[in-house]
Amino acid sequence: MHRRLLCAAALVLGLFALGTSAQAASDYPNRPVKIIVPFPAGGTSDIMGRLIADELGKELKQPFIVDNRGGAGGAIGTELAARAAPDGYTLLLSGIGTNAVIHGFTAPKPGYAESDFVHISQLAAGPNVLVVNPSFPAKTFQEFVAWVKANPGKFSYGQVTASSGHLTTEYLKQSAGLDMVGIPYKGGAPALNDVLANQIPGMFTNQDVVLPHVKAGKLRALVVTSAQRNPLYPDVPTVAESGYPGFSAVSWTGLSAPKGTPQAVIDKLQAAMAKAFAEPAARAKLERSGFIVSTSNPPDYTRFVNSEVARWSEVIRVGGLKAE
């Protein structure tokens, strides 16, 4: 009798929890939702966060507000999101640096683990582009590789430590056996300015940042790092088609929530993301900058994030890279 009473009580509690979760989802959101963007305003991540906020606000009829919390390469804002109440009212703009690359370094370790998040949906991915000053002698990627191999240690590139451009460069060095020297910079903008001024010959950086300079002839794009050619760089080959099959390295972003956020809320957010970015107008905002829209679901996004952690951890290990 006692066991039957316990089982009945457990069933009632389970049904109550399901009912509460369903009720929370049906009412969600009933107040503004915060999306933590773990980088300062004005950059690519900020643009992505504000686009998600705008589109989810339209779909779910509540304000979605971007909260920029920069610092420590994105670790400060990401940790804040990990420690937030798991109620669906604090979300995270997740991305390659803060949710994959950072976990490959032995120190300093971030104050969060990837298991602290529920990954809702990827949003978009874009390649890095190898750009050089027009005065650099190589006109093609093959000529670039040949020049670097003939001049070991003489090609210096702008390096923002632990950025996707840094890791992409290291990945290429390992794949092609190149000896190049990274010149550390605190941000991508000053590094790019030095490439434009011919203080350093080149660097890998995000495709949206350099597109205006490439179009103006102030930079030469030699290769993109996505698996397929990018629509905004149709004449620029991929690394994979240039003699290194399987090479792919993209910057990506998505939407995540603290672990413990009700599944029904996660499902509602994922459905809203998929619906919003299936619309041509929303997709066009990303595609104009060379990003490929790639909305997904929680299992697929989680598998993707975990695969990126493994991939970049190995690149970091082989290269003996340090975060500082």
PDB file of C-alpha atoms in Angstrom:
ATOM      1  CA  MET A   1       0.000   0.000   0.000  1.00  0.00           C
ATOM      2  CA  HIS A   2       2.799   2.381   0.929  1.00  0.00           C
ATOM      3  CA  ARG A   3       4.580   1.743  -2.384  1.00  0.00           C
ATOM      4  CA  ARG A   4       1.361   2.349  -4.337  1.00  0.00           C
ATOM      5  CA  LEU A   5       0.860   5.645  -2.523  1.00  0.00           C
ATOM      6  CA  LEU A   6       4.419   6.721  -3.369  1.00  0.00           C
ATOM      7  CA  CYS A   7       3.935   5.802  -7.027  1.00  0.00           C
ATOM      8  CA  ALA A   8       0.668   7.688  -7.143  1.00  0.00           C
ATOM      9  CA  ALA A   9       2.270  10.743  -5.555  1.00  0.00           C
ATOM     10  CA  ALA A  10       5.127  10.617  -8.065  1.00  0.00           C
ATOM     11  CA  LEU A  11       2.653  10.383 -10.935  1.00  0.00           C
ATOM     12  CA  VAL A  12       0.710  13.372  -9.634  1.00  0.00           C
ATOM     13  CA  LEU A  13       3.912  15.403  -9.250  1.00  0.00           C
ATOM     14  CA  GLY A  14       5.016  14.421 -12.749  1.00  0.00           C
ATOM     15  CA  LEU A  15       1.696  15.429 -14.251  1.00  0.00           C
ATOM     16  CA  PHE A  16       1.818  18.682 -12.298  1.00  0.00           C
ATOM     17  CA  ALA A  17       5.316  19.424 -13.630  1.00  0.00           C
ATOM     18  CA  LEU A  18       4.217  18.683 -17.186  1.00  0.00           C
ATOM     19  CA  GLY A  19       1.199  20.892 -16.743  1.00  0.00           C
ATOM     20  CA  THR A  20       3.305  23.682 -15.289  1.00  0.00           C
ATOM     21  CA  SER A  21       5.789  23.420 -18.169  1.00  0.00           C
ATOM     22  CA  ALA A  22       3.019  23.446 -20.745  1.00  0.00           C
ATOM     23  CA  GLN A  23       1.415  26.426 -19.033  1.00  0.00           C
ATOM     24  CA  ALA A  24       4.771  28.238 -18.959  1.00  0.00           C
ATOM     25  CA  ALA A  25       5.215  27.619 -22.684  1.00  0.00           C
ATOM     26  CA  SER A  26       1.697  28.732 -23.534  1.00  0.00           C
ATOM     27  CA  ASP A  27       2.245  31.990 -21.642  1.00  0.00           C
ATOM     28  CA  TYR A  28       5.838  32.451 -22.799  1.00  0.00           C
ATOM     29  CA  PRO A  29       6.969  35.113 -23.232  1.00  0.00           C
ATOM     30  CA  ASN A  30       4.760  37.387 -21.158  1.00  0.00           C
ATOM     31  CA  ARG A  31       7.484  39.990 -20.519  1.00  0.00           C
ATOM     32  CA  PRO A  32      10.658  41.198 -22.261  1.00  0.00           C
ATOM     33  CA  VAL A  33      13.399  38.650 -22.980  1.00  0.00           C
ATOM     34  CA  LYS A  34      17.111  39.464 -22.717  1.00  0.00           C
ATOM     35  CA  ILE A  35      19.662  38.137 -25.207  1.00  0.00           C
ATOM     36  CA  ILE A  36      23.198  38.430 -23.859  1.00  0.00           C
ATOM     37  CA  VAL A  37      25.676  39.230 -26.630  1.00  0.00           C
ATOM     38  CA  PRO A  38      29.085  38.609 -25.027  1.00  0.00           C
ATOM     39  CA  PHE A  39      30.840  41.250 -27.141  1.00  0.00           C
ATOM     40  CA  PRO A  40      30.691  45.052 -27.396  1.00  0.00           C
ATOM     41  CA  ALA A  41      28.152  46.852 -29.561  1.00  0.00           C
ATOM     42  CA  GLY A  42      28.940  47.446 -33.202  1.00  0.00           C
ATOM     43  CA  GLY A  43      30.626  44.206 -34.235  1.00  0.00           C
ATOM     44  CA  THR A  44      29.381  41.215 -36.206  1.00  0.00           C
ATOM     45  CA  SER A  45      28.127  39.404 -33.085  1.00  0.00           C
ATOM     46  CA  ASP A  46      26.159  42.456 -32.025  1.00  0.00           C
ATOM     47  CA  ILE A  47      24.534  42.670 -35.461  1.00  0.00           C
ATOM     48  CA  MET A  48      23.601  38.983 -35.255  1.00  0.00           C
ATOM     49  CA  GLY A  49      22.133  39.373 -31.772  1.00  0.00           C
ATOM     50  CA  ARG A  50      20.037  42.359 -32.772  1.00  0.00           C
ATOM     51  CA  LEU A  51      18.746  40.572 -35.845  1.00  0.00           C
ATOM     52  CA  ILE A  52      17.645  37.589 -33.740  1.00  0.00           C
ATOM     53  CA  ALA A  53      16.064  39.961 -31.225  1.00  0.00           C
ATOM     54  CA  ASP A  54      14.106  41.794 -33.914  1.00  0.00           C
ATOM     55  CA  GLU A  55      12.830  38.636 -35.579  1.00  0.00           C
ATOM     56  CA  LEU A  56      11.893  36.808 -32.365  1.00  0.00           C
ATOM     57  CA  GLY A  57      10.141  39.929 -31.119  1.00  0.00           C
ATOM     58  CA  LYS A  58       7.980  39.931 -34.235  1.00  0.00           C
ATOM     59  CA  GLU A  59       7.209  36.227 -33.942  1.00  0.00           C
ATOM     60  CA  LEU A  60       6.548  36.056 -30.198  1.00  0.00           C
ATOM     61  CA  LYS A  61       4.993  39.508 -29.654  1.00  0.00           C
ATOM     62  CA  GLN A  62       7.282  40.605 -26.835  1.00  0.00           C
ATOM     63  CA  PRO A  63      10.436  42.751 -26.836  1.00  0.00           C
ATOM     64  CA  PHE A  64      13.703  40.826 -27.139  1.00  0.00           C
ATOM     65  CA  ILE A  65      16.447  43.112 -25.849  1.00  0.00           C
ATOM     66  CA  VAL A  66      20.167  42.813 -26.560  1.00  0.00           C
ATOM     67  CA  ASP A  67      22.434  43.119 -23.532  1.00  0.00           C
ATOM     68  CA  ASN A  68      26.075  43.613 -24.604  1.00  0.00           C
ATOM     69  CA  ARG A  69      28.449  42.144 -22.008  1.00  0.00           C
ATOM     70  CA  GLY A  70      31.910  42.184 -23.539  1.00  0.00           C
ATOM     71  CA  GLY A  71      35.193  41.176 -21.968  1.00  0.00           C
ATOM     72  CA  ALA A  72      37.652  38.259 -21.757  1.00  0.00           C
ATOM     73  CA  GLY A  73      37.019  37.226 -25.338  1.00  0.00           C
ATOM     74  CA  GLY A  74      33.318  36.765 -24.670  1.00  0.00           C
ATOM     75  CA  ALA A  75      33.766  34.630 -21.555  1.00  0.00           C
ATOM     76  CA  ILE A  76      32.310  37.205 -19.138  1.00  0.00           C
ATOM     77  CA  GLY A  77      28.973  37.543 -20.901  1.00  0.00           C
ATOM     78  CA  THR A  78      28.737  33.832 -21.626  1.00  0.00           C
ATOM     79  CA  GLU A  79      29.285  32.978 -17.964  1.00  0.00           C
ATOM     80  CA  LEU A  80      26.571  35.458 -16.985  1.00  0.00           C
ATOM     81  CA  ALA A  81      24.186  33.642 -19.310  1.00  0.00           C
ATOM     82  CA  ALA A  82      25.190  30.257 -17.890  1.00  0.00           C
ATOM     83  CA  ARG A  83      24.391  31.444 -14.360  1.00  0.00           C
ATOM     84  CA  ALA A  84      21.070  33.116 -15.257  1.00  0.00           C
ATOM     85  CA  ALA A  85      17.713  31.747 -14.162  1.00  0.00           C
ATOM     86  CA  PRO A  86      16.692  28.964 -16.577  1.00  0.00           C
ATOM     87  CA  ASP A  87      13.275  30.426 -17.306  1.00  0.00           C
ATOM     88  CA  GLY A  88      13.646  31.464 -20.946  1.00  0.00           C
ATOM     89  CA  TYR A  89      13.981  35.158 -20.131  1.00  0.00           C
ATOM     90  CA  THR A  90      17.788  35.235 -20.439  1.00  0.00           C
ATOM     91  CA  LEU A  91      19.279  33.793 -23.630  1.00  0.00           C
ATOM     92  CA  LEU A  92      22.762  33.762 -25.154  1.00  0.00           C
ATOM     93  CA  LEU A  93      24.106  34.567 -28.574  1.00  0.00           C
ATOM     94  CA  SER A  94      26.411  31.545 -28.767  1.00  0.00           C
ATOM     95  CA  GLY A  95      29.298  31.315 -31.196  1.00  0.00           C
ATOM     96  CA  ILE A  96      32.525  29.670 -32.256  1.00  0.00           C
ATOM     97  CA  GLY A  97      34.831  31.595 -29.940  1.00  0.00           C
ATOM     98  CA  THR A  98      32.858  31.420 -26.710  1.00  0.00           C
ATOM     99  CA  ASN A  99      31.311  27.975 -27.152  1.00  0.00           C
ATOM    100  CA  ALA A 100      34.031  26.017 -28.948  1.00  0.00           C
ATOM    101  CA  VAL A 101      37.493  27.572 -29.268  1.00  0.00           C
ATOM    102  CA  ILE A 102      37.677  28.712 -25.642  1.00  0.00           C
ATOM    103  CA  HIS A 103      37.326  25.153 -24.361  1.00  0.00           C
ATOM    104  CA  GLY A 104      40.434  24.024 -26.234  1.00  0.00           C
ATOM    105  CA  PHE A 105      42.835  26.114 -24.170  1.00  0.00           C
ATOM    106  CA  THR A 106      44.239  24.690 -20.963  1.00  0.00           C
ATOM    107  CA  ALA A 107      44.297  28.114 -19.288  1.00  0.00           C
ATOM    108  CA  PRO A 108      42.592  30.258 -18.398  1.00  0.00           C
ATOM    109  CA  LYS A 109      39.547  28.036 -18.210  1.00  0.00           C
ATOM    110  CA  PRO A 110      36.202  29.806 -18.567  1.00  0.00           C
ATOM    111  CA  GLY A 111      33.802  29.832 -15.635  1.00  0.00           C
ATOM    112  CA  TYR A 112      31.306  27.668 -17.501  1.00  0.00           C
ATOM    113  CA  ALA A 113      31.101  24.359 -19.336  1.00  0.00           C
ATOM    114  CA  GLU A 114      29.290  23.647 -22.581  1.00  0.00           C
ATOM    115  CA  SER A 115      26.947  21.412 -20.583  1.00  0.00           C
ATOM    116  CA  ASP A 116      25.720  24.564 -18.804  1.00  0.00           C
ATOM    117  CA  PHE A 117      23.697  25.402 -21.947  1.00  0.00           C
ATOM    118  CA  VAL A 118      20.832  24.119 -23.987  1.00  0.00           C
ATOM    119  CA  HIS A 119      21.625  24.916 -27.614  1.00  0.00           C
ATOM    120  CA  ILE A 120      18.429  25.989 -29.357  1.00  0.00           C
ATOM    121  CA  SER A 121      19.332  26.675 -32.978  1.00  0.00           C
ATOM    122  CA  GLN A 122      22.242  27.710 -35.115  1.00  0.00           C
ATOM    123  CA  LEU A 123      21.590  30.922 -37.026  1.00  0.00           C
ATOM    124  CA  ALA A 124      24.291  31.409 -39.627  1.00  0.00           C
ATOM    125  CA  ALA A 125      27.817  30.615 -40.703  1.00  0.00           C
ATOM    126  CA  GLY A 126      30.326  32.532 -42.767  1.00  0.00           C
ATOM    127  CA  PRO A 127      33.830  31.824 -43.977  1.00  0.00           C
ATOM    128  CA  ASN A 128      37.053  33.487 -43.109  1.00  0.00           C
ATOM    129  CA  VAL A 129      38.829  35.055 -46.068  1.00  0.00           C
ATOM    130  CA  LEU A 130      42.572  35.234 -46.592  1.00  0.00           C
ATOM    131  CA  VAL A 131      43.252  38.782 -47.713  1.00  0.00           C
ATOM    132  CA  VAL A 132      46.567  40.373 -48.640  1.00  0.00           C
ATOM    133  CA  ASN A 133      47.670  43.853 -49.485  1.00  0.00           C
ATOM    134  CA  PRO A 134      47.651  44.334 -53.292  1.00  0.00           C
ATOM    135  CA  SER A 135      51.408  44.846 -53.204  1.00  0.00           C
ATOM    136  CA  PHE A 136      51.968  41.261 -52.039  1.00  0.00           C
ATOM    137  CA  PRO A 137      53.380  39.249 -54.972  1.00  0.00           C
ATOM    138  CA  ALA A 138      50.969  36.297 -54.845  1.00  0.00           C
ATOM    139  CA  LYS A 139      47.893  36.726 -57.044  1.00  0.00           C
ATOM    140  CA  THR A 140      46.360  33.310 -56.260  1.00  0.00           C
ATOM    141  CA  PHE A 141      46.217  30.975 -53.285  1.00  0.00           C
ATOM    142  CA  GLN A 142      48.538  28.493 -54.990  1.00  0.00           C
ATOM    143  CA  GLU A 143      51.057  31.292 -55.532  1.00  0.00           C
ATOM    144  CA  PHE A 144      50.638  32.279 -51.879  1.00  0.00           C
ATOM    145  CA  VAL A 145      51.421  28.750 -50.660  1.00  0.00           C
ATOM    146  CA  ALA A 146      54.407  28.540 -52.977  1.00  0.00           C
ATOM    147  CA  TRP A 147      55.728  31.930 -51.800  1.00  0.00           C
ATOM    148  CA  VAL A 148      55.379  31.041 -48.106  1.00  0.00           C
ATOM    149  CA  LYS A 149      57.105  27.685 -48.602  1.00  0.00           C
ATOM    150  CA  ALA A 150      59.930  29.416 -50.470  1.00  0.00           C
ATOM    151  CA  ASN A 151      60.198  32.062 -47.741  1.00  0.00           C
ATOM    152  CA  PRO A 152      59.680  30.259 -44.412  1.00  0.00           C
ATOM    153  CA  GLY A 153      59.018  32.563 -41.473  1.00  0.00           C
ATOM    154  CA  LYS A 154      58.765  35.672 -43.632  1.00  0.00           C
ATOM    155  CA  PHE A 155      54.982  36.006 -44.019  1.00  0.00           C
ATOM    156  CA  SER A 156      53.655  37.838 -40.968  1.00  0.00           C
ATOM    157  CA  TYR A 157      49.913  37.981 -40.440  1.00  0.00           C
ATOM    158  CA  GLY A 158      47.561  39.847 -38.135  1.00  0.00           C
ATOM    159  CA  GLN A 159      46.560  37.601 -35.241  1.00  0.00           C
ATOM    160  CA  VAL A 160      43.768  38.237 -32.754  1.00  0.00           C
ATOM    161  CA  THR A 161      44.513  35.502 -30.243  1.00  0.00           C
ATOM    162  CA  ALA A 162      41.824  32.797 -29.939  1.00  0.00           C
ATOM    163  CA  SER A 163      39.693  34.349 -32.695  1.00  0.00           C
ATOM    164  CA  SER A 164      38.301  32.284 -35.556  1.00  0.00           C
ATOM    165  CA  GLY A 165      40.852  33.955 -37.857  1.00  0.00           C
ATOM    166  CA  HIS A 166      43.706  32.882 -35.568  1.00  0.00           C
ATOM    167  CA  LEU A 167      42.497  29.286 -35.370  1.00  0.00           C
ATOM    168  CA  THR A 168      41.815  29.149 -39.114  1.00  0.00           C
ATOM    169  CA  THR A 169      45.380  30.308 -39.806  1.00  0.00           C
ATOM    170  CA  GLU A 170      46.778  27.689 -37.460  1.00  0.00           C
ATOM    171  CA  TYR A 171      44.611  25.025 -39.100  1.00  0.00           C
ATOM    172  CA  LEU A 172      45.968  26.024 -42.519  1.00  0.00           C
ATOM    173  CA  LYS A 173      49.550  26.042 -41.236  1.00  0.00           C
ATOM    174  CA  GLN A 174      49.076  22.477 -39.987  1.00  0.00           C
ATOM    175  CA  SER A 175      47.247  21.296 -43.124  1.00  0.00           C
ATOM    176  CA  ALA A 176      49.656  22.813 -45.661  1.00  0.00           C
ATOM    177  CA  GLY A 177      52.884  22.724 -43.673  1.00  0.00           C
ATOM    178  CA  LEU A 178      53.364  26.492 -43.719  1.00  0.00           C
ATOM    179  CA  ASP A 179      55.789  28.485 -41.579  1.00  0.00           C
ATOM    180  CA  MET A 180      54.176  31.882 -40.929  1.00  0.00           C
ATOM    181  CA  VAL A 181      54.519  34.355 -38.071  1.00  0.00           C
ATOM    182  CA  GLY A 182      51.533  35.759 -36.169  1.00  0.00           C
ATOM    183  CA  ILE A 183      51.682  39.403 -35.075  1.00  0.00           C
ATOM    184  CA  PRO A 184      49.376  39.781 -32.049  1.00  0.00           C
ATOM    185  CA  TYR A 185      46.669  42.458 -32.072  1.00  0.00           C
ATOM    186  CA  LYS A 186      43.986  43.234 -29.515  1.00  0.00           C
ATOM    187  CA  GLY A 187      41.284  43.375 -32.174  1.00  0.00           C
ATOM    188  CA  GLY A 188      40.555  42.695 -35.798  1.00  0.00           C
ATOM    189  CA  ALA A 189      40.144  46.345 -36.763  1.00  0.00           C
ATOM    190  CA  PRO A 190      43.718  47.492 -35.964  1.00  0.00           C
ATOM    191  CA  ALA A 191      45.134  44.366 -37.607  1.00  0.00           C
ATOM    192  CA  LEU A 192      43.119  44.991 -40.758  1.00  0.00           C
ATOM    193  CA  ASN A 193      44.189  48.637 -40.780  1.00  0.00           C
ATOM    194  CA  ASP A 194      47.802  47.493 -40.834  1.00  0.00           C
ATOM    195  CA  VAL A 195      47.128  45.180 -43.779  1.00  0.00           C
ATOM    196  CA  LEU A 196      45.490  48.079 -45.621  1.00  0.00           C
ATOM    197  CA  ALA A 197      48.505  50.266 -44.818  1.00  0.00           C
ATOM    198  CA  ASN A 198      50.901  47.474 -45.900  1.00  0.00           C
ATOM    199  CA  GLN A 199      52.478  47.284 -42.451  1.00  0.00           C
ATOM    200  CA  ILE A 200      51.806  43.531 -42.538  1.00  0.00           C
ATOM    201  CA  PRO A 201      51.041  41.606 -45.728  1.00  0.00           C
ATOM    202  CA  GLY A 202      47.811  39.812 -44.831  1.00  0.00           C
ATOM    203  CA  MET A 203      45.490  37.928 -42.484  1.00  0.00           C
ATOM    204  CA  PHE A 204      42.457  35.675 -42.230  1.00  0.00           C
ATOM    205  CA  THR A 205      39.333  37.500 -41.106  1.00  0.00           C
ATOM    206  CA  ASN A 206      35.534  37.420 -41.416  1.00  0.00           C
ATOM    207  CA  GLN A 207      34.118  37.778 -44.906  1.00  0.00           C
ATOM    208  CA  ASP A 208      31.676  40.570 -44.051  1.00  0.00           C
ATOM    209  CA  VAL A 209      34.392  42.810 -42.589  1.00  0.00           C
ATOM    210  CA  VAL A 210      36.670  42.828 -45.632  1.00  0.00           C
ATOM    211  CA  LEU A 211      34.086  42.745 -48.432  1.00  0.00           C
ATOM    212  CA  PRO A 212      34.002  46.551 -49.002  1.00  0.00           C
ATOM    213  CA  HIS A 213      37.810  46.695 -49.145  1.00  0.00           C
ATOM    214  CA  VAL A 214      37.996  43.780 -51.594  1.00  0.00           C
ATOM    215  CA  LYS A 215      35.371  45.390 -53.817  1.00  0.00           C
ATOM    216  CA  ALA A 216      37.303  48.681 -53.739  1.00  0.00           C
ATOM    217  CA  GLY A 217      40.552  46.955 -54.733  1.00  0.00           C
ATOM    218  CA  LYS A 218      42.253  47.852 -51.456  1.00  0.00           C
ATOM    219  CA  LEU A 219      42.680  44.185 -50.537  1.00  0.00           C
ATOM    220  CA  ARG A 220      43.088  41.012 -52.591  1.00  0.00           C
ATOM    221  CA  ALA A 221      41.047  37.971 -51.509  1.00  0.00           C
ATOM    222  CA  LEU A 222      42.947  34.756 -52.181  1.00  0.00           C
ATOM    223  CA  VAL A 223      40.786  32.023 -50.661  1.00  0.00           C
ATOM    224  CA  VAL A 224      37.680  31.378 -48.544  1.00  0.00           C
ATOM    225  CA  THR A 225      37.505  28.723 -45.845  1.00  0.00           C
ATOM    226  CA  SER A 226      33.956  27.410 -46.236  1.00  0.00           C
ATOM    227  CA  ALA A 227      33.287  24.033 -47.857  1.00  0.00           C
ATOM    228  CA  GLN A 228      31.643  25.762 -50.841  1.00  0.00           C
ATOM    229  CA  ARG A 229      32.354  29.084 -52.514  1.00  0.00           C
ATOM    230  CA  ASN A 230      30.664  32.072 -50.958  1.00  0.00           C
ATOM    231  CA  PRO A 231      28.015  33.865 -53.058  1.00  0.00           C
ATOM    232  CA  LEU A 232      29.624  37.258 -52.409  1.00  0.00           C
ATOM    233  CA  TYR A 233      33.046  35.955 -53.453  1.00  0.00           C
ATOM    234  CA  PRO A 234      32.115  33.828 -56.480  1.00  0.00           C
ATOM    235  CA  ASP A 235      35.552  34.093 -58.084  1.00  0.00           C
ATOM    236  CA  VAL A 236      37.477  33.267 -54.907  1.00  0.00           C
ATOM    237  CA  PRO A 237      38.217  29.533 -54.523  1.00  0.00           C
ATOM    238  CA  THR A 238      37.889  27.497 -51.346  1.00  0.00           C
ATOM    239  CA  VAL A 239      40.860  25.968 -49.563  1.00  0.00           C
ATOM    240  CA  ALA A 240      39.265  22.561 -50.142  1.00  0.00           C
ATOM    241  CA  GLU A 241      39.219  22.958 -53.925  1.00  0.00           C
ATOM    242  CA  SER A 242      42.747  24.374 -53.922  1.00  0.00           C
ATOM    243  CA  GLY A 243      44.523  21.181 -52.970  1.00  0.00           C
ATOM    244  CA  TYR A 244      43.368  20.539 -49.392  1.00  0.00           C
ATOM    245  CA  PRO A 245      40.203  18.376 -49.583  1.00  0.00           C
ATOM    246  CA  GLY A 246      37.985  18.468 -46.523  1.00  0.00           C
ATOM    247  CA  PHE A 247      39.336  21.788 -45.238  1.00  0.00           C
ATOM    248  CA  SER A 248      36.515  23.846 -43.772  1.00  0.00           C
ATOM    249  CA  ALA A 249      36.526  26.539 -41.105  1.00  0.00           C
ATOM    250  CA  VAL A 250      33.597  28.890 -40.601  1.00  0.00           C
ATOM    251  CA  SER A 251      32.536  31.442 -38.036  1.00  0.00           C
ATOM    252  CA  TRP A 252      29.107  30.602 -36.701  1.00  0.00           C
ATOM    253  CA  THR A 253      26.498  31.933 -34.311  1.00  0.00           C
ATOM    254  CA  GLY A 254      23.285  30.672 -32.790  1.00  0.00           C
ATOM    255  CA  LEU A 255      20.889  30.934 -29.880  1.00  0.00           C
ATOM    256  CA  SER A 256      21.311  29.101 -26.579  1.00  0.00           C
ATOM    257  CA  ALA A 257      19.764  29.132 -23.104  1.00  0.00           C
ATOM    258  CA  PRO A 258      20.856  28.175 -19.583  1.00  0.00           C
ATOM    259  CA  LYS A 259      20.613  24.481 -18.751  1.00  0.00           C
ATOM    260  CA  GLY A 260      17.269  23.672 -17.130  1.00  0.00           C
ATOM    261  CA  THR A 261      15.202  25.983 -19.317  1.00  0.00           C
ATOM    262  CA  PRO A 262      11.859  24.173 -19.851  1.00  0.00           C
ATOM    263  CA  GLN A 263      11.808  22.042 -22.977  1.00  0.00           C
ATOM    264  CA  ALA A 264       8.503  23.538 -24.050  1.00  0.00           C
ATOM    265  CA  VAL A 265      10.086  27.009 -23.992  1.00  0.00           C
ATOM    266  CA  ILE A 266      13.098  25.746 -25.949  1.00  0.00           C
ATOM    267  CA  ASP A 267      10.764  24.238 -28.547  1.00  0.00           C
ATOM    268  CA  LYS A 268       8.837  27.486 -28.853  1.00  0.00           C
ATOM    269  CA  LEU A 269      12.016  29.507 -29.384  1.00  0.00           C
ATOM    270  CA  GLN A 270      13.347  27.029 -31.939  1.00  0.00           C
ATOM    271  CA  ALA A 271      10.098  27.087 -33.900  1.00  0.00           C
ATOM    272  CA  ALA A 272      10.109  30.894 -33.879  1.00  0.00           C
ATOM    273  CA  MET A 273      13.731  30.967 -35.127  1.00  0.00           C
ATOM    274  CA  ALA A 274      12.960  28.526 -37.945  1.00  0.00           C
ATOM    275  CA  LYS A 275       9.850  30.429 -39.013  1.00  0.00           C
ATOM    276  CA  ALA A 276      11.463  33.870 -38.838  1.00  0.00           C
ATOM    277  CA  PHE A 277      14.558  32.992 -40.860  1.00  0.00           C
ATOM    278  CA  ALA A 278      12.619  31.049 -43.459  1.00  0.00           C
ATOM    279  CA  GLU A 279      11.305  34.438 -44.574  1.00  0.00           C
ATOM    280  CA  PRO A 280      13.227  35.893 -47.539  1.00  0.00           C
ATOM    281  CA  ALA A 281      13.497  39.368 -45.995  1.00  0.00           C
ATOM    282  CA  ALA A 282      15.140  38.074 -42.806  1.00  0.00           C
ATOM    283  CA  ARG A 283      17.482  35.763 -44.730  1.00  0.00           C
ATOM    284  CA  ALA A 284      18.492  38.589 -47.053  1.00  0.00           C
ATOM    285  CA  LYS A 285      19.786  40.648 -44.127  1.00  0.00           C
ATOM    286  CA  LEU A 286      22.358  37.934 -43.452  1.00  0.00           C
ATOM    287  CA  GLU A 287      23.052  36.934 -47.036  1.00  0.00           C
ATOM    288  CA  ARG A 288      23.917  40.503 -48.022  1.00  0.00           C
ATOM    289  CA  SER A 289      26.990  40.163 -45.811  1.00  0.00           C
ATOM    290  CA  GLY A 290      27.957  36.749 -47.133  1.00  0.00           C
ATOM    291  CA  PHE A 291      26.523  34.628 -44.325  1.00  0.00           C
ATOM    292  CA  ILE A 292      24.730  31.371 -45.024  1.00  0.00           C
ATOM    293  CA  VAL A 293      21.536  30.970 -42.991  1.00  0.00           C
ATOM    294  CA  SER A 294      21.559  27.597 -41.259  1.00  0.00           C
ATOM    295  CA  THR A 295      18.793  27.397 -38.663  1.00  0.00           C
ATOM    296  CA  SER A 296      18.618  24.008 -36.980  1.00  0.00           C
ATOM    297  CA  ASN A 297      17.142  22.226 -33.946  1.00  0.00           C
ATOM    298  CA  PRO A 298      18.526  21.553 -30.443  1.00  0.00           C
ATOM    299  CA  PRO A 299      19.941  18.050 -31.103  1.00  0.00           C
ATOM    300  CA  ASP A 300      21.606  19.086 -34.363  1.00  0.00           C
ATOM    301  CA  TYR A 301      23.001  22.321 -32.968  1.00  0.00           C
ATOM    302  CA  THR A 302      24.312  20.518 -29.873  1.00  0.00           C
ATOM    303  CA  ARG A 303      26.075  17.901 -32.016  1.00  0.00           C
ATOM    304  CA  PHE A 304      27.560  20.649 -34.165  1.00  0.00           C
ATOM    305  CA  VAL A 305      28.854  22.619 -31.159  1.00  0.00           C
ATOM    306  CA  ASN A 306      30.397  19.481 -29.649  1.00  0.00           C
ATOM    307  CA  SER A 307      32.097  18.627 -32.949  1.00  0.00           C
ATOM    308  CA  GLU A 308      33.533  22.156 -33.121  1.00  0.00           C
ATOM    309  CA  VAL A 309      34.873  21.871 -29.560  1.00  0.00           C
ATOM    310  CA  ALA A 310      36.644  18.636 -30.527  1.00  0.00           C
ATOM    311  CA  ARG A 311      37.986  19.991 -33.825  1.00  0.00           C
ATOM    312  CA  TRP A 312      39.449  23.223 -32.468  1.00  0.00           C
ATOM    313  CA  SER A 313      40.766  21.582 -29.294  1.00  0.00           C
ATOM    314  CA  GLU A 314      42.864  19.320 -31.521  1.00  0.00           C
ATOM    315  CA  VAL A 315      44.150  22.260 -33.596  1.00  0.00           C
ATOM    316  CA  ILE A 316      45.088  24.070 -30.370  1.00  0.00           C
ATOM    317  CA  ARG A 317      46.786  20.959 -28.968  1.00  0.00           C
ATOM    318  CA  VAL A 318      48.820  20.244 -32.093  1.00  0.00           C
ATOM    319  CA  GLY A 319      49.825  23.899 -32.430  1.00  0.00           C
ATOM    320  CA  GLY A 320      50.679  24.280 -28.755  1.00  0.00           C
ATOM    321  CA  LEU A 321      48.611  27.444 -28.713  1.00  0.00           C
ATOM    322  CA  LYS A 322      48.128  29.596 -25.620  1.00  0.00           C
ATOM    323  CA  ALA A 323      45.189  31.885 -24.942  1.00  0.00           C
ATOM    324  CA  GLU A 324      47.453  34.776 -23.959  1.00  0.00           C
TER     325      GLU A 324
END
